[in-house]
Coordinates of C-alpha atoms and ligand atoms in Angstrom, one line a residue:
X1 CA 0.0 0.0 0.0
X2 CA 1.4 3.3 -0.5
X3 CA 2.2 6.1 1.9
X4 CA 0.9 9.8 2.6
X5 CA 2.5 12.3 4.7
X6 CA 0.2 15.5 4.8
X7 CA 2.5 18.4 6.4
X8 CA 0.2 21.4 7.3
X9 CA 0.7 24.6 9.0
X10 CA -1.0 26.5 11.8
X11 CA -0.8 29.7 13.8
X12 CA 1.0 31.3 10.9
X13 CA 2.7 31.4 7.8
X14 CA 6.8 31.2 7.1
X15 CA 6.7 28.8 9.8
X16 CA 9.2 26.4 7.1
X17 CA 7.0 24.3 6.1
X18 CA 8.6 23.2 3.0
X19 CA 11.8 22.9 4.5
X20 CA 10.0 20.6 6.8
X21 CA 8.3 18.5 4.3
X22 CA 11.7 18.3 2.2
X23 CA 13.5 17.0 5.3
X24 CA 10.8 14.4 5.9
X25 CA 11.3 13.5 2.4
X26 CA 15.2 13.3 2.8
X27 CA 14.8 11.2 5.9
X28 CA 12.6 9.0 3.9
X29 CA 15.3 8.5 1.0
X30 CA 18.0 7.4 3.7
X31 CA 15.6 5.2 5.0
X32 CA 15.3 3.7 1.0
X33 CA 12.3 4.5 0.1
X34 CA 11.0 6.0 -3.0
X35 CA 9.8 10.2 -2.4
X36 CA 7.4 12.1 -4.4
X37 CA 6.7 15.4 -3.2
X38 CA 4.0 17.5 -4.1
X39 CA 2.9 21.4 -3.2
X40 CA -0.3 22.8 -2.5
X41 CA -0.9 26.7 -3.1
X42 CA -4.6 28.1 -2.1
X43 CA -3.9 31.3 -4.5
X44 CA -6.0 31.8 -7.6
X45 CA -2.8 32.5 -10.1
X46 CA -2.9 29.4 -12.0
X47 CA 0.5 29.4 -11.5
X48 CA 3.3 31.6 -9.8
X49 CA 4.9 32.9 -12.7
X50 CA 2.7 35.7 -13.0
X51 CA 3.3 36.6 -9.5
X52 CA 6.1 39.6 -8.7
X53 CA 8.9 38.3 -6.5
X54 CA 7.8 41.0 -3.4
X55 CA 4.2 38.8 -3.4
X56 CA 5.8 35.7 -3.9
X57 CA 9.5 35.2 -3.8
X58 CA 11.5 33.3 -6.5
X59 CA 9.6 31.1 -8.9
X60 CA 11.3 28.2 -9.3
X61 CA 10.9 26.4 -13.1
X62 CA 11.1 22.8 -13.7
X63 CA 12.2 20.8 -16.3
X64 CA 8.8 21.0 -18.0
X65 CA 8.5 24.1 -17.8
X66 CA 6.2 25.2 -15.0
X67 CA 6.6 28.0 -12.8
X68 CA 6.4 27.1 -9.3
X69 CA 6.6 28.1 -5.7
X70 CA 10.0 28.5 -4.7
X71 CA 9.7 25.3 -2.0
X72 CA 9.6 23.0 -5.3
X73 CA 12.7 24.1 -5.2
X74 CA 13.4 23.2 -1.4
X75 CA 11.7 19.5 -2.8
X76 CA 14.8 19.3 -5.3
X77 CA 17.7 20.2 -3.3
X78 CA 16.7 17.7 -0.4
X79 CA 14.9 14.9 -2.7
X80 CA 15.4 13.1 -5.7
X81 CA 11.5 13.4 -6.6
X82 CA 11.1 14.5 -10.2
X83 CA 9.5 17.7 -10.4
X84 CA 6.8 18.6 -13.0
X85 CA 3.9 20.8 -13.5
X86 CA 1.8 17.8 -11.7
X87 CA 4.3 18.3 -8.4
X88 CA 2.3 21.7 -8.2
X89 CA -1.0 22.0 -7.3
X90 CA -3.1 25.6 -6.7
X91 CA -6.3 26.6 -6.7
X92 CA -6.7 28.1 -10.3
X93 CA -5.9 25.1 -11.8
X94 CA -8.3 22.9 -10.0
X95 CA -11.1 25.5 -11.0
X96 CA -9.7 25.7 -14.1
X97 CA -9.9 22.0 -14.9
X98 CA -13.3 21.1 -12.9
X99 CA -14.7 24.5 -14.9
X100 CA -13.3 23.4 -17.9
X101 CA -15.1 19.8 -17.6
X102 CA -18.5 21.4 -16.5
X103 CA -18.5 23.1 -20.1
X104 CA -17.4 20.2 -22.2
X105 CA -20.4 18.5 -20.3
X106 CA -18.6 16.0 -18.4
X107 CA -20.5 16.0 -15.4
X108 CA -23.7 14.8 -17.6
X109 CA -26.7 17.6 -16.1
X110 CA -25.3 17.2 -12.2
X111 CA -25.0 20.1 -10.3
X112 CA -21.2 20.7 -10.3
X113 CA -20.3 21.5 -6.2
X114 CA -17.2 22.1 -4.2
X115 CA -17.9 18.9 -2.7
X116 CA -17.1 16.7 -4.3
X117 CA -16.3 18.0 -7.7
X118 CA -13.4 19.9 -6.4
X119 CA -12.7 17.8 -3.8
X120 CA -12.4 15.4 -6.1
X121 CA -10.2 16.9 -8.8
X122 CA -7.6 17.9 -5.9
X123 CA -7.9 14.2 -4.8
X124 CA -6.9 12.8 -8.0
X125 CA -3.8 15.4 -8.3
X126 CA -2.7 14.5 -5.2
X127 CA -2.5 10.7 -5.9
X128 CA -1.4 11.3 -9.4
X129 CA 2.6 12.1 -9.1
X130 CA 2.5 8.6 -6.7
X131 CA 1.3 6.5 -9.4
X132 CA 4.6 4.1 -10.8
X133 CA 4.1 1.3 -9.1
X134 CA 7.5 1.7 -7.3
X135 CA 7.0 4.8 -5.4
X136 CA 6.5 4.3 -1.4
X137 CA 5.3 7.4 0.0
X138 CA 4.2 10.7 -1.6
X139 CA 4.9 13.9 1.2
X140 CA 2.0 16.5 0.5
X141 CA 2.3 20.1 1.9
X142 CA -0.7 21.9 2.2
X143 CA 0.1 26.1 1.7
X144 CA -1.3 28.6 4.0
X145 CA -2.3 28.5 7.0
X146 CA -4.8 26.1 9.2
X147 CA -8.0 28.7 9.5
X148 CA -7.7 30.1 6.4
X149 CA -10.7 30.3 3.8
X150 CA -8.7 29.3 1.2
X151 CA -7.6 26.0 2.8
X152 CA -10.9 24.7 2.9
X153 CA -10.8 22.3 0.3
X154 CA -7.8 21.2 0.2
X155 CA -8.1 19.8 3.6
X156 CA -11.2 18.7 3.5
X157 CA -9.9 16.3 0.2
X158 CA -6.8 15.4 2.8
X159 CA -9.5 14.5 5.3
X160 CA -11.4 12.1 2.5
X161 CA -7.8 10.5 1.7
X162 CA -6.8 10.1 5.4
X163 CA -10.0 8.0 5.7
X164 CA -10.0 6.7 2.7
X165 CA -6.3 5.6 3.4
X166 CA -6.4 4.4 7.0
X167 CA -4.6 6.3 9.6
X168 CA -1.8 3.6 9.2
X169 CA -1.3 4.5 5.7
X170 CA -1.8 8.5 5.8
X171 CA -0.2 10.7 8.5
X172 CA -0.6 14.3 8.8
X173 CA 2.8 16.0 10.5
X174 CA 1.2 19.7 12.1
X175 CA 4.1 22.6 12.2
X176 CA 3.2 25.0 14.6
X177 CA 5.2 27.5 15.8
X178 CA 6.1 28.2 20.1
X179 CA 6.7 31.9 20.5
X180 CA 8.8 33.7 23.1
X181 CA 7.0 36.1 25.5
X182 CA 8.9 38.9 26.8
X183 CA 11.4 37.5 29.2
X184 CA 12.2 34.5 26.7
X185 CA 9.6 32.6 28.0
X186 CA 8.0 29.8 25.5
X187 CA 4.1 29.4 25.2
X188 CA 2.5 26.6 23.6
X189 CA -0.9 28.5 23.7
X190 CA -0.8 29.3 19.9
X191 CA 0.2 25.6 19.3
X192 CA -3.1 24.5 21.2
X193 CA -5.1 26.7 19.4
X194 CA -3.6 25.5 16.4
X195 CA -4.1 21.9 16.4
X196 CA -7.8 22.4 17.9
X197 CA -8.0 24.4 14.3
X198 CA -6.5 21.4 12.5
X199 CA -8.7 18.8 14.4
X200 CA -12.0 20.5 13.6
X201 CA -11.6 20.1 10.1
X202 CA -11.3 16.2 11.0
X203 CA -8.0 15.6 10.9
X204 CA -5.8 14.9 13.8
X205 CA -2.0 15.3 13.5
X206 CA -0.1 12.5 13.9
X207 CA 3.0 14.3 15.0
X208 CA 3.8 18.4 15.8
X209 CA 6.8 19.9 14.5
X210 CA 7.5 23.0 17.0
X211 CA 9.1 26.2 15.4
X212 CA 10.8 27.7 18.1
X213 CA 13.8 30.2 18.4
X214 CA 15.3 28.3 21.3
X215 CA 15.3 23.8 21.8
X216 CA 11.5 23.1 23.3
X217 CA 12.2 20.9 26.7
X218 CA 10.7 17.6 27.4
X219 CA 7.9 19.1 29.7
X220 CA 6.6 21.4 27.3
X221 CA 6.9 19.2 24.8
X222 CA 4.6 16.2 27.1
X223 CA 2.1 19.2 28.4
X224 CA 1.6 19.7 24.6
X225 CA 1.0 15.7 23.8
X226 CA -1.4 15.8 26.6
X227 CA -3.3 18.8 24.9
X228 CA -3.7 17.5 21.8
X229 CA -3.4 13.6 21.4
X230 CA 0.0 13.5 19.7
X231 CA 1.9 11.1 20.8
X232 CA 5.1 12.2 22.9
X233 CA 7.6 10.7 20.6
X234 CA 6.2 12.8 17.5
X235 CA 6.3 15.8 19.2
X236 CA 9.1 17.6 17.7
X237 CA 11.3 20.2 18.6
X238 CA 12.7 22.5 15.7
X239 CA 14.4 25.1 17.1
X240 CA 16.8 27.6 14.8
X241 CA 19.5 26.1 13.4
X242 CA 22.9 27.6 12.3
X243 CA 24.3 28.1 9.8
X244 CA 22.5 26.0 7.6
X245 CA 19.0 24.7 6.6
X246 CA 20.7 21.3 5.9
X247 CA 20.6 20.5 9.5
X248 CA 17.2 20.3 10.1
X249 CA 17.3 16.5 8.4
X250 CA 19.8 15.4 11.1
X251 CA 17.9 17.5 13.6
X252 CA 14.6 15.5 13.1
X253 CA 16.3 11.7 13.6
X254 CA 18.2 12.9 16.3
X255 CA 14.4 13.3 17.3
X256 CA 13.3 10.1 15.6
X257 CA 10.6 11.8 13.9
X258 CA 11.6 9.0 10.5
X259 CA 11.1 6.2 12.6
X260 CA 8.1 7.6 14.5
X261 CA 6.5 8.3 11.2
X262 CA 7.7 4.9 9.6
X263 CA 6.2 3.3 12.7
X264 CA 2.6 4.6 12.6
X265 CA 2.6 3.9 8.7
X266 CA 3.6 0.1 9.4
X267 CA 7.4 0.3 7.1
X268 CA 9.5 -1.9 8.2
X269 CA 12.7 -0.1 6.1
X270 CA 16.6 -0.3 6.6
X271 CA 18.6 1.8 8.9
X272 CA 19.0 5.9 7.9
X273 CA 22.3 6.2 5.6
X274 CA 22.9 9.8 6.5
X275 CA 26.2 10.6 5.7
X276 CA 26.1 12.7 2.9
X277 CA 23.7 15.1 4.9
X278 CA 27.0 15.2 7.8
X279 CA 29.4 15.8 5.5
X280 CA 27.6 18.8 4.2
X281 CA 26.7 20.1 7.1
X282 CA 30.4 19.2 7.9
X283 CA 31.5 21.5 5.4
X284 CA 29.2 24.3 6.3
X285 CA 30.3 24.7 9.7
X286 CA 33.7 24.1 9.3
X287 CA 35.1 26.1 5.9
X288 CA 38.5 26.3 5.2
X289 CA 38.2 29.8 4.2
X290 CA 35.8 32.7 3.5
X291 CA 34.4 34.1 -0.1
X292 CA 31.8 37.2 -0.7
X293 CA 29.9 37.4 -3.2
X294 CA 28.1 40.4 -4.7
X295 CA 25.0 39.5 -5.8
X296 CA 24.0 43.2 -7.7
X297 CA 20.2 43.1 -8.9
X298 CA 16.5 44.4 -8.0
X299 CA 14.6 42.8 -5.1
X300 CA 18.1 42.6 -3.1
X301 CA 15.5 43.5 0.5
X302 CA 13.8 40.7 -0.2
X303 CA 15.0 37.2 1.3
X304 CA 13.4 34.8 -1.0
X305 CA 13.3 36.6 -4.1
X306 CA 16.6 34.8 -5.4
X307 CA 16.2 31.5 -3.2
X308 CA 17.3 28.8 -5.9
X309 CA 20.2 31.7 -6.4
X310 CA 21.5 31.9 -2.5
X311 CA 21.6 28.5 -2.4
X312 CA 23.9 27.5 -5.3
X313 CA 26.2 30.0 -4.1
X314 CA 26.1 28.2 -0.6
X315 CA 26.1 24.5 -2.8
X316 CA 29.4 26.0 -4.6
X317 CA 31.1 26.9 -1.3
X318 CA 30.3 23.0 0.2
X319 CA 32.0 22.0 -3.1
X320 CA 35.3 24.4 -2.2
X321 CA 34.8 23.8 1.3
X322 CA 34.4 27.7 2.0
X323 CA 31.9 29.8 4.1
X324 CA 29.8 32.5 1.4
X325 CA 29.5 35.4 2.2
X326 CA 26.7 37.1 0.1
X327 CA 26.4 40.5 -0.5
X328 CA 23.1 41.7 -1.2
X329 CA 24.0 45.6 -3.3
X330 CA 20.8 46.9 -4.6
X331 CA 22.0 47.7 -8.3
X332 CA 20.1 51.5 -8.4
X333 CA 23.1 52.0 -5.5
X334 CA 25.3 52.3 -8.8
X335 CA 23.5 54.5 -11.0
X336 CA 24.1 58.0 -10.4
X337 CA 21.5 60.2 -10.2
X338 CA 20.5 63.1 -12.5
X339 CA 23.0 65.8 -11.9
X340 CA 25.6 63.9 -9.6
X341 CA 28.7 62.4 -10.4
X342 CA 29.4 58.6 -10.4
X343 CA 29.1 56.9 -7.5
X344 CA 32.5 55.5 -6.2
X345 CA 31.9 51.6 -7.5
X346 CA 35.6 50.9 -5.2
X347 CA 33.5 51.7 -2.1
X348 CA 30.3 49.9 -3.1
X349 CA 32.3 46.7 -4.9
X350 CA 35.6 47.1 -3.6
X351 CA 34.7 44.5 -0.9
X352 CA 33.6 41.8 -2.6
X353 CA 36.1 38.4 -4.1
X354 CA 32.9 38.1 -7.3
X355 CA 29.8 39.6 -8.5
X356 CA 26.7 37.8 -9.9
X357 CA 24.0 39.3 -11.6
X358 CA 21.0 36.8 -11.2
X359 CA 17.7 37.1 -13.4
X360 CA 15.4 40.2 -13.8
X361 CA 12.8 41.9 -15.4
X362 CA 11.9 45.7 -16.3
X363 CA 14.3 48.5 -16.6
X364 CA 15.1 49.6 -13.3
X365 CA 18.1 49.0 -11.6
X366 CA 20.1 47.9 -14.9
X367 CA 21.8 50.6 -15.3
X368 CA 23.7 49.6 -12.5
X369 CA 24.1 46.4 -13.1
X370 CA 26.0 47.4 -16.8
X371 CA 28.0 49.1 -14.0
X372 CA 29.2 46.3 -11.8
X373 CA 29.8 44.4 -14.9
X374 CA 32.2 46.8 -16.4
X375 CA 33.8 47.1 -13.2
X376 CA 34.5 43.3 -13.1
X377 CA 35.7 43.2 -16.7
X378 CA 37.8 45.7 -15.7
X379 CA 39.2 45.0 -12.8
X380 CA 39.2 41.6 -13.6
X381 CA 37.4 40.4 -11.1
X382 CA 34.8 36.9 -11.3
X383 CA 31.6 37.7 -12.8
X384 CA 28.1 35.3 -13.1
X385 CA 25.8 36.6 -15.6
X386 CA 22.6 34.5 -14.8
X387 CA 19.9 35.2 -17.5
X388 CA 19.3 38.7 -17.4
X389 CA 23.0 39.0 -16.5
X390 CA 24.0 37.4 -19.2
X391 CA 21.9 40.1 -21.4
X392 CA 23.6 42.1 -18.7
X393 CA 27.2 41.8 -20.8
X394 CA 26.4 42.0 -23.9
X395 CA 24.8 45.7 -23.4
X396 CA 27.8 46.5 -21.1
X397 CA 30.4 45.8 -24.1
X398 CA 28.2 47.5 -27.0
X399 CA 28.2 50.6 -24.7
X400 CA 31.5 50.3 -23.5
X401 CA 33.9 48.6 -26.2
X402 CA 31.7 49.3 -29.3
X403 CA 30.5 52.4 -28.4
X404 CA 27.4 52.3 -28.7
X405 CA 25.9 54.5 -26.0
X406 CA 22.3 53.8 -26.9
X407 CA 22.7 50.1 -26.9
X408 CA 20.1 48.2 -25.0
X409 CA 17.6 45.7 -24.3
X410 CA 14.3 45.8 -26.2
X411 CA 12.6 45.2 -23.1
X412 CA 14.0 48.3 -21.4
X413 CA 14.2 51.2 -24.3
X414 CA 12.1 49.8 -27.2
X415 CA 13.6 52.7 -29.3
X416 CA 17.1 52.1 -29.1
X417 CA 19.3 52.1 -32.4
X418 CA 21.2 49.0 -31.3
X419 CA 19.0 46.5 -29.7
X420 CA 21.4 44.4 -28.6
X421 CA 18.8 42.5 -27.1
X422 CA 15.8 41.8 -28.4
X423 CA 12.5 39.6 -28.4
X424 CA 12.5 36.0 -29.2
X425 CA 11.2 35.3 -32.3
X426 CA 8.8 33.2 -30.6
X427 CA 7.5 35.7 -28.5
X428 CA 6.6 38.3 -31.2
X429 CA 3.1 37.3 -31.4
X430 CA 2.3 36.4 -27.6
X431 CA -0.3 38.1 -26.0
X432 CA -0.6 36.8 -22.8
X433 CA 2.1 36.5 -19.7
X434 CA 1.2 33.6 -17.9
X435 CA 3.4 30.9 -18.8
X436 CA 4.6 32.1 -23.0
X437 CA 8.0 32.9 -21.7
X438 CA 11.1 30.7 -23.3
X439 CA 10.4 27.6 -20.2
X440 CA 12.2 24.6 -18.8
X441 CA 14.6 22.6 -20.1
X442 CA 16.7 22.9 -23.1
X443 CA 19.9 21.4 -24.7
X444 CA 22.9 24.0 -24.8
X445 CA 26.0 23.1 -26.9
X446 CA 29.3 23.8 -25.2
X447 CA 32.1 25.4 -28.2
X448 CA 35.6 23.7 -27.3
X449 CA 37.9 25.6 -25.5
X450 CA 35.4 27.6 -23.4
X451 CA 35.4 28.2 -20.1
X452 CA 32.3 26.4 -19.4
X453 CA 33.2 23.2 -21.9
X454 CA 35.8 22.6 -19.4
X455 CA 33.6 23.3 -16.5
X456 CA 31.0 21.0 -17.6
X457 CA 33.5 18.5 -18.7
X458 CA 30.7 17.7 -21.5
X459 CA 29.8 18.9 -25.0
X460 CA 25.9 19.1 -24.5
X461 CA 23.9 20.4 -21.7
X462 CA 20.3 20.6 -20.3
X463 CA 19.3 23.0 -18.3
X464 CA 16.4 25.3 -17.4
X465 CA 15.1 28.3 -19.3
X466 CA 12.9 31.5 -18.4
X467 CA 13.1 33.9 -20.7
X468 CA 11.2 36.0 -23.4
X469 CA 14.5 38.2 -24.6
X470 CA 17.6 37.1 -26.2
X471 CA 21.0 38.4 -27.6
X472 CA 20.4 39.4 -31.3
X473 CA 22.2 37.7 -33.7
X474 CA 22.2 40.5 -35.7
X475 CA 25.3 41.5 -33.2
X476 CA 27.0 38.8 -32.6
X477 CA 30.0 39.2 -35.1
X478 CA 31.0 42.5 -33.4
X479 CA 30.4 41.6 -29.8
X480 CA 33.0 38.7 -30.8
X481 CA 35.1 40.7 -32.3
X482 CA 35.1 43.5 -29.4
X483 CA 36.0 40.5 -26.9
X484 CA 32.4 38.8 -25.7
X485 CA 33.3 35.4 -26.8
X486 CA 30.2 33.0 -28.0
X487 CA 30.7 30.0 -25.8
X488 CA 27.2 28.2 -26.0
X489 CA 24.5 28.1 -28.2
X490 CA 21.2 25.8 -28.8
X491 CA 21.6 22.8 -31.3
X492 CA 20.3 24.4 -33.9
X493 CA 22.7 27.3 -33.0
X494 CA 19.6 29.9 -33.5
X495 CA 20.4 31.2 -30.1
X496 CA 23.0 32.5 -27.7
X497 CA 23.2 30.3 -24.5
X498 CA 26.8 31.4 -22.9
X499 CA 29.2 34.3 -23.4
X500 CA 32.2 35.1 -22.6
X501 CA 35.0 37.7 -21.9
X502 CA 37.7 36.8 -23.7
X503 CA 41.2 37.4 -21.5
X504 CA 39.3 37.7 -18.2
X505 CA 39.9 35.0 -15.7
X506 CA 36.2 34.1 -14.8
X507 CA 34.0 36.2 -16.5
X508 CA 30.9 34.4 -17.8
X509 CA 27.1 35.0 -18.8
X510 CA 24.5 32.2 -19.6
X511 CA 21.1 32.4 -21.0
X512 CA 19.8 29.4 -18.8
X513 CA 19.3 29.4 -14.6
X514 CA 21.4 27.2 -13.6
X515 CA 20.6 27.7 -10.1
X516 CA 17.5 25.5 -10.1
X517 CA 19.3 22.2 -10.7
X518 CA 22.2 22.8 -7.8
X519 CA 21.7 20.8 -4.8
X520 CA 24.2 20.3 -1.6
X521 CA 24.8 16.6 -2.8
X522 CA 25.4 17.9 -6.3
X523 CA 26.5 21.6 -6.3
X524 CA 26.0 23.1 -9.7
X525 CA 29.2 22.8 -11.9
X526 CA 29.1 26.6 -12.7
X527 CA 28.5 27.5 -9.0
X528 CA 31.6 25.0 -7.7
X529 CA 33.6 26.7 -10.6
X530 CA 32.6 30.2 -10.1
X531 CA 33.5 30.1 -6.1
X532 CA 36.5 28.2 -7.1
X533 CA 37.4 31.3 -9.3
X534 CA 36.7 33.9 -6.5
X535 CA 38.7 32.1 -3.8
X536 CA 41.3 32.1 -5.9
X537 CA 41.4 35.7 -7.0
X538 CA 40.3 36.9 -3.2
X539 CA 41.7 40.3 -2.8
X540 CA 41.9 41.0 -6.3
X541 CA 39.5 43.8 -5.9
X542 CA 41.5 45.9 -3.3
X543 CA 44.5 45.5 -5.7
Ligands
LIG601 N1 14.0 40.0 -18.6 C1 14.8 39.1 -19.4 C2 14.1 38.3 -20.4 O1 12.9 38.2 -20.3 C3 15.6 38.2 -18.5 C4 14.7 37.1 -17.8 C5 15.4 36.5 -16.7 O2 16.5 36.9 -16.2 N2 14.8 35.4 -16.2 O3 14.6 37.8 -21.3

């Protein structure tokens, strides 16, 4: 029979609930058995990738192409679950779909309800990613919050599946979170309240994970088991960990939260093989040496905008054993303003051992970012053109090397002489934004004797796209010539996938996001390269 795993939230949001269900899912893997993981997001959107990064954070793309909350990407970098657009489940696609049947007339006259039309649609995308016969256990995390309106029916279809399931096959693991008062004390109040929310909905969490700043001691964690019917042993303390997110595997089996869960499902399963998780968290807390990176962009106050980014960065410092340090520089920092001189780029940039410029959209702020970029060409100092950096580079040299002063993207001055970068030929005609970008996975051919031939160590690669613009081709015989060296480009060679600066030690731009296929167990060959690179030059900027 296979497994469920429901992970819900209660008392509030951002309570880590997807690092949660990830860890789960990793625990699970050492354990042996076979992981699929699937999100659930109460929002409307169809999908995220219409969503701005300050509403949502980062939208993380899979290889098919959808654009996802950014805790599909928490799935990949603790699981090996394959992640497609049926990992991702929200709201305006279960309306969409149920709406969609109602007027092709599926539902033959019946009155088409919430329950259990809906109920049922959200039912059968559950199941669906844990269909090959050789999965064991699919981990679902409800989105939002216990309470919420929105929830509704998504737990109410986990309630049906629970029963329909047997307790012993379906478990629902509650995170809750176990403030401090003033003083430091911890309540579990909230956490009451919480699971009371939980159970009147029908379902009653088989174990508590407990958010908490501090470790949550035995006798709060047994008052709480009497309060709510949780067993003792799933109660589960997850206090702050430091430095690193990839702890909170090892912190759940020192707990025994795997075998508690593996207990009340009835799998029997072989003992945890955990050491790849120690070794990176190993190499977390004890580097060899520090590297900062300058990561120069939009959205730089925000924490999750560039999630799948921070994370590679930290997956390339595991792979050179070193601490990163990022440096978040808000990119309008290094535009001067109307009337006023440059801004001293030594001050702003001066500090940092490499500067990567991750994706983007809309003008603003890339003004600076042409900035940093000629700064690193110059100074010779590592540079990461993700995407929109990569775009990034090219206008930087027409400006700068072939003088072009007007050069640009399209997207940002549709008027400019020299659109250096322009709109897919593909996307010419589109009319609508939500999901026509360039998405998902693509094949990139690697030219010999690049930089990232050698970093790849392979002629073809596949990685993710999200994109509508692209380098013109029109230009590429005189970017090559004025240095910016085309590296990579698609099969067909139609379009530019890598560039680089000729004569620079590290300086590098590709079309494709390379961030979303990096994990701690497998950091992401440009990543490991590119913090190779920095360590190496470290200083180089002061020089
Ligand atoms: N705005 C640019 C484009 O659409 C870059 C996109 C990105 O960086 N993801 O092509």
């Amino acid at each position: 029979m296979k497994k469920l795993i429901f992970v819900t939230g209660g008392v509030c949001s951002s309570l880590g609930k997807g690092v949660t269900a990830s860890s789960i899912g990793a625990l699970m893997e050492a354990r042996g058995l076979i992981v699929r993981m699937v999100k659930i997001d109460p929002y409307l959107n169809v999908d995220a990738g219409t969503m701005s990064p300050y509403q949502h954070g980062e939208v993380y793309v899979t290889d098919d192409g959808a654009e996802t909350d950014l805790d599909l990407g928490n799935y990949g970098r603790f699981t090996h679950s394959p992640l497609s657009k049926a990992n991702s489940i929200t709201t305006g696609q279960v309306y969409q779909a149920v709406i969609n049947k109602e007027r092709e007339g599926r539902y033959l006259g019946r009155t088409v309800q919430v329950i259990p039309h809906i109920t049922d649609e959200i039912k059968a995308r559950i199941l669906a990613p844990g269909k090959d016969p050789d999965v064991d256990v699919t981990i679902v995390e409800v989105g939002g919050t216990v309470g919420d309106m929105e929830s509704i029916p998504f737990l109410e279809a986990a309630r049906q599946l629970i029963h329909e399931f047997g307790r012993q096959n379906a478990v629902t693991v509650h995170v809750t979170l176990i403030p401090a008062v003033s003083g430091g004390e911890l309540k579990t109040k909230p956490s009451q309240h919480a699971v009371k929310e939980l159970q009147e909905v029908g379902i009653q969490p088989d174990a508590l994970v407990l958010r908490a700043a501090q470790p949550v001691e035995e006798g709060m964690r047994r008052k709480l088991s009497g309060f709510t019917n949780v067993e003792f042993e799933g109660i589960i303390s997850a206090h702050d960990v430091r430095p690193t997110i990839y702890e909170i595997p090892l912190l759940f089996q020192d707990q025994g939260l795997d075998t508690f869960l593996l207990k009340k499902m009835g799998v029997e399963s072989r003992h945890a093989d955990l050491r790849a998780w120690k070794e990176v968290v190993r190499k977390l807390k004890e580097p060899k040496a520090t590297v900062r990176i300058g990561v120069v962009g939009k959205y730089m106050d925000l924490e999750d905008s560039y999630k799948s980014v921070w994370e590679a960065l930290y997956h390339g410092g595991i792979a050179n054993e070193a601490a990163v340090k990022i440096v978040k520089i808000d990119s309008s920092r290094l535009e001067a303003a109307a009337g006023e001189p440059a801004p001293d780029y030594d001050a702003v940039l001066g500090e940092v051992d490499g500067i990567l410029v991750p994706g983007g959209y809309g003008q603003r702020g890339t003004n600076g970012m042409v900035a940093a970029a000629r700064w690193a060409r110059e100074r010779k100092v590592p540079y990461f053109g993700i995407c929109l950096g990569l775009q990034i580079m090219v206008i930087e040299t027409s400006r700068n090397l072939l003088g072009w002063a007007d050069a640009d993207s399209s997207e940002f001055n549709p008027d400019s002489g020299h659109p250096v970068v322009s709109l897919l030929e593909e996307q010419v005609d589109v009319k609508s934004y939500g999901g026509t970008q360039r998405l998902g996975k693509s094949e990139s051919v690697l030219k010999e004797s690049s930089l990232i031939r050698s970093i790849y160590g392979s002629e073809r690669i596949l990685e993710r796209h999200r994109h509508r613009y692209e380098v013109s081709n029109a230009y590429r015989a005189e970017l090559e010539k004025a240095g910016l060296k085309i590296a990579a480009l698609t099969p067909d060679g139609s379009l530019v996938e890598c560039m680089e600066w000729a004569g620079h030690p590290w300086g590098l731009g590709v079309q494709f996001h390379p961030e979303f296929k990096s994990g701690p167990l497998n950091p992401g060959p440009l990543f490991r390269s590119f913090i190779g690179a920095c360590l190496a030059g470290r200083g180089q900027a002061e020089k």
